[in-house]
Amino acid sequence: MTRTAEPLHVRGIILPDGERRDIWLVGDRVTFEPVRGALTVADGGFVLPGLVDAHCHLGIAPGGRPSDGVDQARSLAVVDRDAGVLAIRDAGSPIPYAQLDDDPDVPRLARAGRHVAPPKRYLKDIGVEVGEAGLNAEVARQAAAGNGWVKLVGDWIDRGVGDLAPAWDVQAMAGAVAAAHAAGARVAVHTFAEESVAALVRAGVDSVEHGTGLSEDDVAEMAARGTALVPTMINIATFGGIAAQAEEKFPGYARHMIALRDRFPAVVRAAHEAGVPIYVGSDAGGGIDHGMAAREMLLLHREAGLPAEAVLRAGSWGAREWLGFPGLVEGGLADLVVYAEDPRSDLTTLLRPQRIVLRGRVVV
Ligand SMILES: [Zn+2]
């Protein structure tokens, strides 16, 4: 599908610089060079290169089953887009949908293949389940299925133990990280617990997802290495319900999950203060609705105490740069969202996008 976009013009306060400027969008590129005859689509307001959801799942339908197919994945992406999310990192998809990478209606996509998970422990039908023997080969396969990311499940409940436990031996997990890097992919790792995340950070993962078990030492190690943290605070808020369901059979696990939840805002704040790059992820897909990135940003501000500018970096220009989608710079990608109020002084304005342009075309 090709649709030629006419040149567009936007005037407003451009973030992060905070300068009032004119910008033009020609095809799928940004320029500060005036373009004659361009259509003005916004005049006034505050302009961001869109929001980013750096951890969600387009391949998991509401309720937790794999999405029906590419059309459902597209419709979930459109929910995000219409909330101002113009770049997505899919942190594990049970269905392939590589054809959406260049779909003009779909936000920019950074994708992992399927979750790589241990046998019979992870969510049913979501991950590809593999033991230690096949782990590195599967990681290489999933690196090829994604477009730059591999998702590892680092820990999950072990019903035999009655608590969270590493998915594989920690040496095997370190080997899997190396295998992903050898295949040219970055590694995102799901962790809730303490032991797995400590080993995986030191094995050189690129991003810690959730990270409720991070210690002060782990945080210092991440800061030194430049390892990112995607806290998914919306997900962590569901730990109370998970614990309540598990309480009868697995009381130790239930207590552990509550303790992890309760310490988490301080962990996120400490990571920010130590200089760990933090990015916004809603963990939409399954039990969490799409279109929630702005809500996650409010939680990072209100619960973890991150300053508004840090939250904006985490959920907009900083996350785009991290994922390889340049923002509102000369030659950058033609994505932007305009808000009526200054999100630096009131993040709730992010819930009310006034104008959305994706790939040089007006969406809203
Ligand atoms: Zn997830």
Short mmCIF file of C-alpha atoms and ligand atoms in Angstrom, two decimals:
data_model
loop_
_atom_site.label_atom_id
_atom_site.label_comp_id
_atom_site.label_asym_id
_atom_site.label_seq_id
_atom_site.Cartn_x
_atom_site.Cartn_y
_atom_site.Cartn_z
CA MET A 1 0.00 0.00 0.00
CA THR A 2 1.43 3.40 -0.93
CA ARG A 3 -0.22 6.70 -0.26
CA THR A 4 1.68 9.85 -1.08
CA ALA A 5 1.43 12.35 1.72
CA GLU A 6 1.32 16.06 0.97
CA PRO A 7 3.88 18.16 2.86
CA LEU A 8 2.65 19.21 6.31
CA HIS A 9 3.56 22.18 8.51
CA VAL A 10 3.41 22.39 12.31
CA ARG A 11 4.18 25.34 14.56
CA GLY A 12 4.52 24.99 18.31
CA ILE A 13 6.82 24.46 21.27
CA ILE A 14 8.99 21.54 20.20
CA LEU A 15 10.15 19.21 22.99
CA PRO A 16 12.64 18.41 24.40
CA ASP A 17 14.26 21.73 23.37
CA GLY A 18 11.27 23.82 24.40
CA GLU A 19 11.77 26.27 21.54
CA ARG A 20 8.84 27.65 19.58
CA ARG A 21 9.58 26.58 16.03
CA ASP A 22 8.15 25.68 12.65
CA ILE A 23 8.71 22.20 11.30
CA TRP A 24 7.74 20.60 8.04
CA LEU A 25 7.04 16.96 7.26
CA VAL A 26 7.88 15.82 3.76
CA GLY A 27 7.00 12.23 3.08
CA ASP A 28 8.30 10.36 6.12
CA ARG A 29 10.95 12.94 7.09
CA VAL A 30 11.20 16.03 9.30
CA THR A 31 12.83 19.23 8.07
CA PHE A 32 13.32 22.69 9.51
CA GLU A 33 13.69 24.09 5.98
CA PRO A 34 10.46 25.86 4.94
CA VAL A 35 8.39 24.02 2.34
CA ARG A 36 6.14 26.19 0.17
CA GLY A 37 2.48 25.23 0.02
CA ALA A 38 2.64 22.83 2.97
CA LEU A 39 -0.63 22.26 4.79
CA THR A 40 -0.63 23.65 8.35
CA VAL A 41 -2.07 20.95 10.62
CA ALA A 42 -1.22 22.48 14.01
CA ASP A 43 -0.46 26.03 15.13
CA GLY A 44 0.29 26.36 18.84
CA GLY A 45 0.60 23.75 21.55
CA PHE A 46 3.40 21.44 22.60
CA VAL A 47 4.89 19.00 20.14
CA LEU A 48 6.39 15.60 21.02
CA PRO A 49 7.71 12.95 18.63
CA GLY A 50 4.87 10.76 19.96
CA LEU A 51 4.79 8.44 22.94
CA VAL A 52 6.56 5.06 23.07
CA ASP A 53 5.31 1.84 24.58
CA ALA A 54 8.57 -0.03 25.01
CA HIS A 55 6.96 -3.15 26.43
CA CYS A 56 3.68 -4.43 25.10
CA HIS A 57 2.39 -7.44 23.16
CA LEU A 58 0.47 -7.06 19.90
CA GLY A 59 0.35 -10.83 19.47
CA ILE A 60 -1.53 -11.49 22.74
CA ALA A 61 -5.26 -10.81 22.63
CA PRO A 62 -7.33 -9.47 25.52
CA GLY A 63 -7.77 -12.40 27.91
CA GLY A 64 -4.33 -13.84 27.27
CA ARG A 65 -4.73 -16.08 24.21
CA PRO A 66 -2.54 -15.58 21.12
CA SER A 67 -4.05 -12.96 18.78
CA ASP A 68 -6.15 -14.41 15.93
CA GLY A 69 -3.72 -13.16 13.35
CA VAL A 70 -2.15 -10.14 11.78
CA ASP A 71 -5.44 -8.21 11.58
CA GLN A 72 -5.94 -8.41 15.33
CA ALA A 73 -2.34 -7.39 15.98
CA ARG A 74 -2.88 -4.41 13.68
CA SER A 75 -6.09 -3.37 15.44
CA LEU A 76 -4.34 -3.50 18.85
CA ALA A 77 -1.51 -1.34 17.46
CA VAL A 78 -4.08 1.17 16.20
CA VAL A 79 -5.50 1.48 19.75
CA ASP A 80 -2.01 2.49 20.90
CA ARG A 81 -1.52 4.83 17.96
CA ASP A 82 -4.78 6.66 18.63
CA ALA A 83 -3.58 7.26 22.20
CA GLY A 84 -0.48 9.00 20.80
CA VAL A 85 1.89 5.98 20.87
CA LEU A 86 3.87 6.14 17.63
CA ALA A 87 6.60 3.60 18.44
CA ILE A 88 6.23 0.20 20.05
CA ARG A 89 8.63 -2.47 21.23
CA ASP A 90 6.83 -5.79 21.21
CA ALA A 91 8.32 -7.77 24.09
CA GLY A 92 7.33 -11.19 22.78
CA SER A 93 4.66 -12.33 20.33
CA PRO A 94 3.21 -15.84 19.94
CA ILE A 95 2.21 -15.02 16.36
CA PRO A 96 4.42 -13.65 13.57
CA TYR A 97 3.38 -10.32 12.02
CA ALA A 98 6.52 -8.99 10.33
CA GLN A 99 4.39 -7.55 7.50
CA LEU A 100 3.24 -4.78 9.88
CA ASP A 101 6.77 -3.32 10.09
CA ASP A 102 6.07 -1.00 7.16
CA ASP A 103 2.29 -0.71 7.47
CA PRO A 104 1.46 3.01 7.18
CA ASP A 105 -1.30 2.73 9.80
CA VAL A 106 0.88 1.03 12.43
CA PRO A 107 3.34 2.68 14.84
CA ARG A 108 7.07 2.04 14.35
CA LEU A 109 7.81 -1.49 15.49
CA ALA A 110 10.77 -2.97 17.31
CA ARG A 111 9.93 -6.62 17.77
CA ALA A 112 11.12 -9.70 19.61
CA GLY A 113 10.09 -13.09 18.25
CA ARG A 114 8.32 -15.43 20.66
CA HIS A 115 9.16 -15.37 24.36
CA VAL A 116 11.87 -17.96 25.00
CA ALA A 117 10.63 -19.74 28.14
CA PRO A 118 11.39 -22.84 30.21
CA PRO A 119 9.28 -26.00 29.67
CA LYS A 120 5.81 -26.12 31.30
CA ARG A 121 6.30 -23.11 33.53
CA TYR A 122 5.35 -20.00 31.56
CA LEU A 123 1.94 -18.74 30.32
CA LYS A 124 0.25 -21.42 28.21
CA ASP A 125 0.78 -21.18 24.42
CA ILE A 126 2.56 -17.82 24.63
CA GLY A 127 6.28 -18.67 24.69
CA VAL A 128 8.36 -21.20 22.84
CA GLU A 129 9.36 -23.60 25.61
CA VAL A 130 12.86 -25.03 25.60
CA GLY A 131 15.25 -26.75 27.98
CA GLU A 132 18.88 -25.84 28.51
CA ALA A 133 20.09 -28.14 25.72
CA GLY A 134 18.15 -26.34 23.00
CA LEU A 135 18.31 -22.86 24.45
CA ASN A 136 20.99 -21.21 22.33
CA ALA A 137 19.63 -22.55 19.04
CA GLU A 138 16.12 -21.36 19.93
CA VAL A 139 17.43 -17.93 20.86
CA ALA A 140 19.07 -17.69 17.42
CA ARG A 141 15.77 -18.71 15.76
CA GLN A 142 13.79 -16.11 17.69
CA ALA A 143 16.41 -13.44 16.91
CA ALA A 144 15.72 -14.13 13.23
CA ALA A 145 11.94 -14.02 13.80
CA GLY A 146 12.11 -10.59 15.47
CA ASN A 147 13.61 -7.42 14.04
CA GLY A 148 16.32 -6.69 16.58
CA TRP A 149 15.21 -8.08 19.95
CA VAL A 150 15.08 -11.41 21.77
CA LYS A 151 12.84 -11.87 24.81
CA LEU A 152 13.97 -14.26 27.53
CA VAL A 153 11.81 -15.30 30.47
CA GLY A 154 14.36 -15.13 33.29
CA ASP A 155 12.20 -16.45 36.13
CA TRP A 156 8.69 -17.67 36.83
CA ILE A 157 6.92 -19.65 39.50
CA ASP A 158 8.37 -23.12 40.02
CA ARG A 159 5.43 -25.05 41.48
CA GLY A 160 7.79 -27.70 42.86
CA VAL A 161 9.60 -25.04 44.86
CA GLY A 162 6.49 -22.98 45.62
CA ASP A 163 8.21 -19.73 44.72
CA LEU A 164 9.79 -17.81 41.85
CA ALA A 165 12.89 -19.55 40.52
CA PRO A 166 15.31 -18.98 37.61
CA ALA A 167 14.04 -20.29 34.27
CA TRP A 168 17.28 -22.17 33.59
CA ASP A 169 20.63 -22.54 35.30
CA VAL A 170 22.22 -19.07 35.46
CA GLN A 171 25.20 -20.22 33.35
CA ALA A 172 22.80 -21.37 30.65
CA MET A 173 21.03 -18.02 30.75
CA ALA A 174 24.35 -16.20 30.32
CA GLY A 175 25.00 -18.41 27.28
CA ALA A 176 21.60 -17.47 25.86
CA VAL A 177 22.39 -13.76 26.17
CA ALA A 178 25.65 -14.31 24.29
CA ALA A 179 23.82 -16.34 21.63
CA ALA A 180 21.35 -13.50 21.06
CA HIS A 181 24.14 -10.96 20.77
CA ALA A 182 26.00 -13.24 18.35
CA ALA A 183 22.81 -13.32 16.25
CA GLY A 184 22.76 -9.51 16.19
CA ALA A 185 19.83 -9.01 18.55
CA ARG A 186 19.47 -7.09 21.78
CA VAL A 187 18.09 -9.00 24.76
CA ALA A 188 15.11 -8.06 26.92
CA VAL A 189 14.63 -10.24 29.96
CA HIS A 190 11.53 -10.75 32.05
CA THR A 191 12.43 -10.94 35.74
CA PHE A 192 10.46 -10.61 38.94
CA ALA A 193 12.89 -12.31 41.35
CA GLU A 194 16.32 -11.48 42.83
CA GLU A 195 18.68 -14.29 41.81
CA SER A 196 17.88 -14.34 38.09
CA VAL A 197 18.13 -10.60 37.57
CA ALA A 198 21.47 -10.38 39.39
CA ALA A 199 22.94 -13.01 37.04
CA LEU A 200 21.34 -11.64 33.89
CA VAL A 201 22.46 -8.06 34.43
CA ARG A 202 26.02 -9.36 34.81
CA ALA A 203 25.57 -11.51 31.70
CA GLY A 204 25.02 -8.31 29.73
CA VAL A 205 21.30 -8.16 28.93
CA ASP A 206 20.23 -4.95 27.23
CA SER A 207 17.02 -4.37 29.14
CA VAL A 208 15.49 -5.62 32.36
CA GLU A 209 11.72 -5.92 32.11
CA HIS A 210 9.82 -5.40 35.41
CA GLY A 211 12.94 -5.85 37.58
CA THR A 212 11.12 -6.02 40.92
CA GLY A 213 13.99 -8.05 42.42
CA LEU A 214 16.78 -5.57 41.67
CA SER A 215 19.22 -4.94 44.52
CA GLU A 216 21.28 -1.79 45.07
CA ASP A 217 24.30 -3.61 43.64
CA ASP A 218 22.35 -4.67 40.56
CA VAL A 219 21.23 -1.08 40.02
CA ALA A 220 24.83 0.14 40.26
CA GLU A 221 25.88 -2.55 37.79
CA MET A 222 23.13 -1.53 35.36
CA ALA A 223 24.13 2.13 35.60
CA ALA A 224 27.77 1.23 34.86
CA ARG A 225 26.80 -0.95 31.90
CA GLY A 226 24.03 1.29 30.53
CA THR A 227 21.45 -1.50 30.95
CA ALA A 228 17.90 -0.20 30.58
CA LEU A 229 15.00 -0.77 32.97
CA VAL A 230 11.39 -0.98 31.76
CA PRO A 231 9.44 -1.07 35.03
CA THR A 232 5.87 -1.76 33.73
CA MET A 233 4.30 -0.34 36.88
CA ILE A 234 0.80 -1.11 35.58
CA ASN A 235 1.76 -4.80 35.57
CA ILE A 236 3.31 -4.66 39.05
CA ALA A 237 0.05 -3.22 40.38
CA THR A 238 -1.59 -6.56 39.45
CA PHE A 239 0.68 -8.53 41.83
CA GLY A 240 -1.91 -8.25 44.63
CA GLY A 241 -4.45 -10.16 42.53
CA ILE A 242 -1.85 -12.76 41.49
CA ALA A 243 -0.89 -13.27 45.14
CA ALA A 244 -4.51 -13.59 46.27
CA GLN A 245 -5.13 -16.34 43.69
CA ALA A 246 -1.95 -18.20 44.64
CA GLU A 247 -2.24 -17.77 48.41
CA GLU A 248 -3.82 -21.12 49.22
CA LYS A 249 -1.48 -23.38 47.23
CA PHE A 250 1.68 -21.29 47.20
CA PRO A 251 1.73 -19.02 50.27
CA GLY A 252 5.48 -18.39 50.03
CA TYR A 253 5.16 -17.24 46.42
CA ALA A 254 2.21 -15.02 47.34
CA ARG A 255 4.19 -13.33 50.15
CA HIS A 256 7.17 -12.90 47.85
CA MET A 257 5.10 -11.22 45.14
CA ILE A 258 3.58 -8.76 47.64
CA ALA A 259 7.01 -7.92 49.05
CA LEU A 260 8.36 -7.34 45.53
CA ARG A 261 5.41 -5.10 44.70
CA ASP A 262 5.74 -3.03 47.85
CA ARG A 263 9.45 -2.28 47.45
CA PHE A 264 9.21 -1.50 43.74
CA PRO A 265 8.56 2.28 43.61
CA ALA A 266 11.72 2.84 45.67
CA VAL A 267 13.69 0.53 43.34
CA VAL A 268 12.59 2.51 40.28
CA ARG A 269 13.43 5.81 41.94
CA ALA A 270 16.86 4.50 43.00
CA ALA A 271 17.53 3.27 39.46
CA HIS A 272 16.65 6.67 38.05
CA GLU A 273 18.85 8.44 40.59
CA ALA A 274 21.75 6.07 39.83
CA GLY A 275 21.51 6.95 36.14
CA VAL A 276 19.89 3.76 34.81
CA PRO A 277 18.03 4.57 31.57
CA ILE A 278 14.32 3.98 32.23
CA TYR A 279 11.72 3.51 29.51
CA VAL A 280 7.93 3.36 29.52
CA GLY A 281 6.21 0.02 29.03
CA SER A 282 2.57 -0.75 29.78
CA ASP A 283 2.78 -4.54 29.30
CA ALA A 284 -0.48 -4.34 27.33
CA GLY A 285 -1.67 -7.62 25.84
CA GLY A 286 -3.51 -10.27 27.80
CA GLY A 287 -4.78 -8.74 31.02
CA ILE A 288 -3.77 -5.12 30.34
CA ASP A 289 -5.44 -2.93 27.72
CA HIS A 290 -3.56 -1.20 24.93
CA GLY A 291 -3.40 2.59 24.84
CA MET A 292 -2.06 2.87 28.42
CA ALA A 293 1.42 4.35 27.89
CA ALA A 294 0.38 7.76 29.23
CA ARG A 295 -1.08 6.05 32.33
CA GLU A 296 2.25 4.30 32.90
CA MET A 297 3.97 7.68 32.64
CA LEU A 298 1.70 9.08 35.35
CA LEU A 299 2.60 6.14 37.63
CA LEU A 300 6.33 6.68 37.07
CA HIS A 301 5.81 10.27 38.20
CA ARG A 302 3.34 9.81 41.05
CA GLU A 303 4.45 6.47 42.52
CA ALA A 304 8.15 6.25 41.70
CA GLY A 305 8.69 9.99 41.97
CA LEU A 306 10.48 10.50 38.65
CA PRO A 307 10.49 14.17 37.60
CA ALA A 308 8.17 15.03 34.70
CA GLU A 309 11.04 15.69 32.27
CA ALA A 310 12.58 12.29 33.06
CA VAL A 311 9.20 10.65 32.49
CA LEU A 312 8.84 12.40 29.13
CA ARG A 313 12.28 11.26 28.09
CA ALA A 314 11.39 7.72 29.20
CA GLY A 315 8.16 7.70 27.22
CA SER A 316 9.03 9.77 24.17
CA TRP A 317 12.26 11.06 22.64
CA GLY A 318 14.65 9.02 24.82
CA ALA A 319 12.83 5.77 24.14
CA ARG A 320 12.65 6.50 20.41
CA GLU A 321 16.37 7.11 20.29
CA TRP A 322 16.99 3.87 22.21
CA LEU A 323 14.85 1.90 19.75
CA GLY A 324 16.42 3.54 16.69
CA PHE A 325 13.56 5.84 15.62
CA PRO A 326 14.92 9.40 15.45
CA GLY A 327 12.48 12.11 16.52
CA LEU A 328 12.00 15.80 15.73
CA VAL A 329 15.45 16.55 14.33
CA GLU A 330 16.48 17.43 10.79
CA GLY A 331 15.98 14.24 8.77
CA GLY A 332 14.13 12.54 11.64
CA LEU A 333 11.02 10.40 11.15
CA ALA A 334 7.75 12.24 10.48
CA ASP A 335 5.88 11.31 13.66
CA LEU A 336 4.48 13.83 16.12
CA VAL A 337 1.75 14.45 18.64
CA VAL A 338 0.53 17.91 19.65
CA TYR A 339 -0.87 18.64 23.12
CA ALA A 340 -2.69 21.79 24.22
CA GLU A 341 -0.85 22.13 27.55
CA ASP A 342 2.79 21.79 28.55
CA PRO A 343 3.34 18.15 29.61
CA ARG A 344 6.44 19.26 31.58
CA SER A 345 4.14 21.03 34.03
CA ASP A 346 1.16 18.65 33.75
CA LEU A 347 1.68 15.10 32.52
CA THR A 348 -2.08 14.46 32.44
CA THR A 349 -2.20 16.43 29.18
CA LEU A 350 -0.68 13.28 27.62
CA LEU A 351 -4.09 11.65 28.03
CA ARG A 352 -5.54 14.20 25.58
CA PRO A 353 -3.64 14.33 22.27
CA GLN A 354 -4.94 17.12 20.02
CA ARG A 355 -3.25 16.14 16.77
CA ILE A 356 -1.46 12.93 15.78
CA VAL A 357 0.74 12.55 12.70
CA LEU A 358 2.31 9.16 11.89
CA ARG A 359 4.73 8.60 8.99
CA GLY A 360 3.88 12.07 7.63
CA ARG A 361 0.11 11.48 7.55
CA VAL A 362 -2.53 12.98 9.84
CA VAL A 363 -4.20 10.31 11.99
CA VAL A 364 -6.17 12.52 14.40
ZN ZN B 1 5.20 -8.48 28.88
#
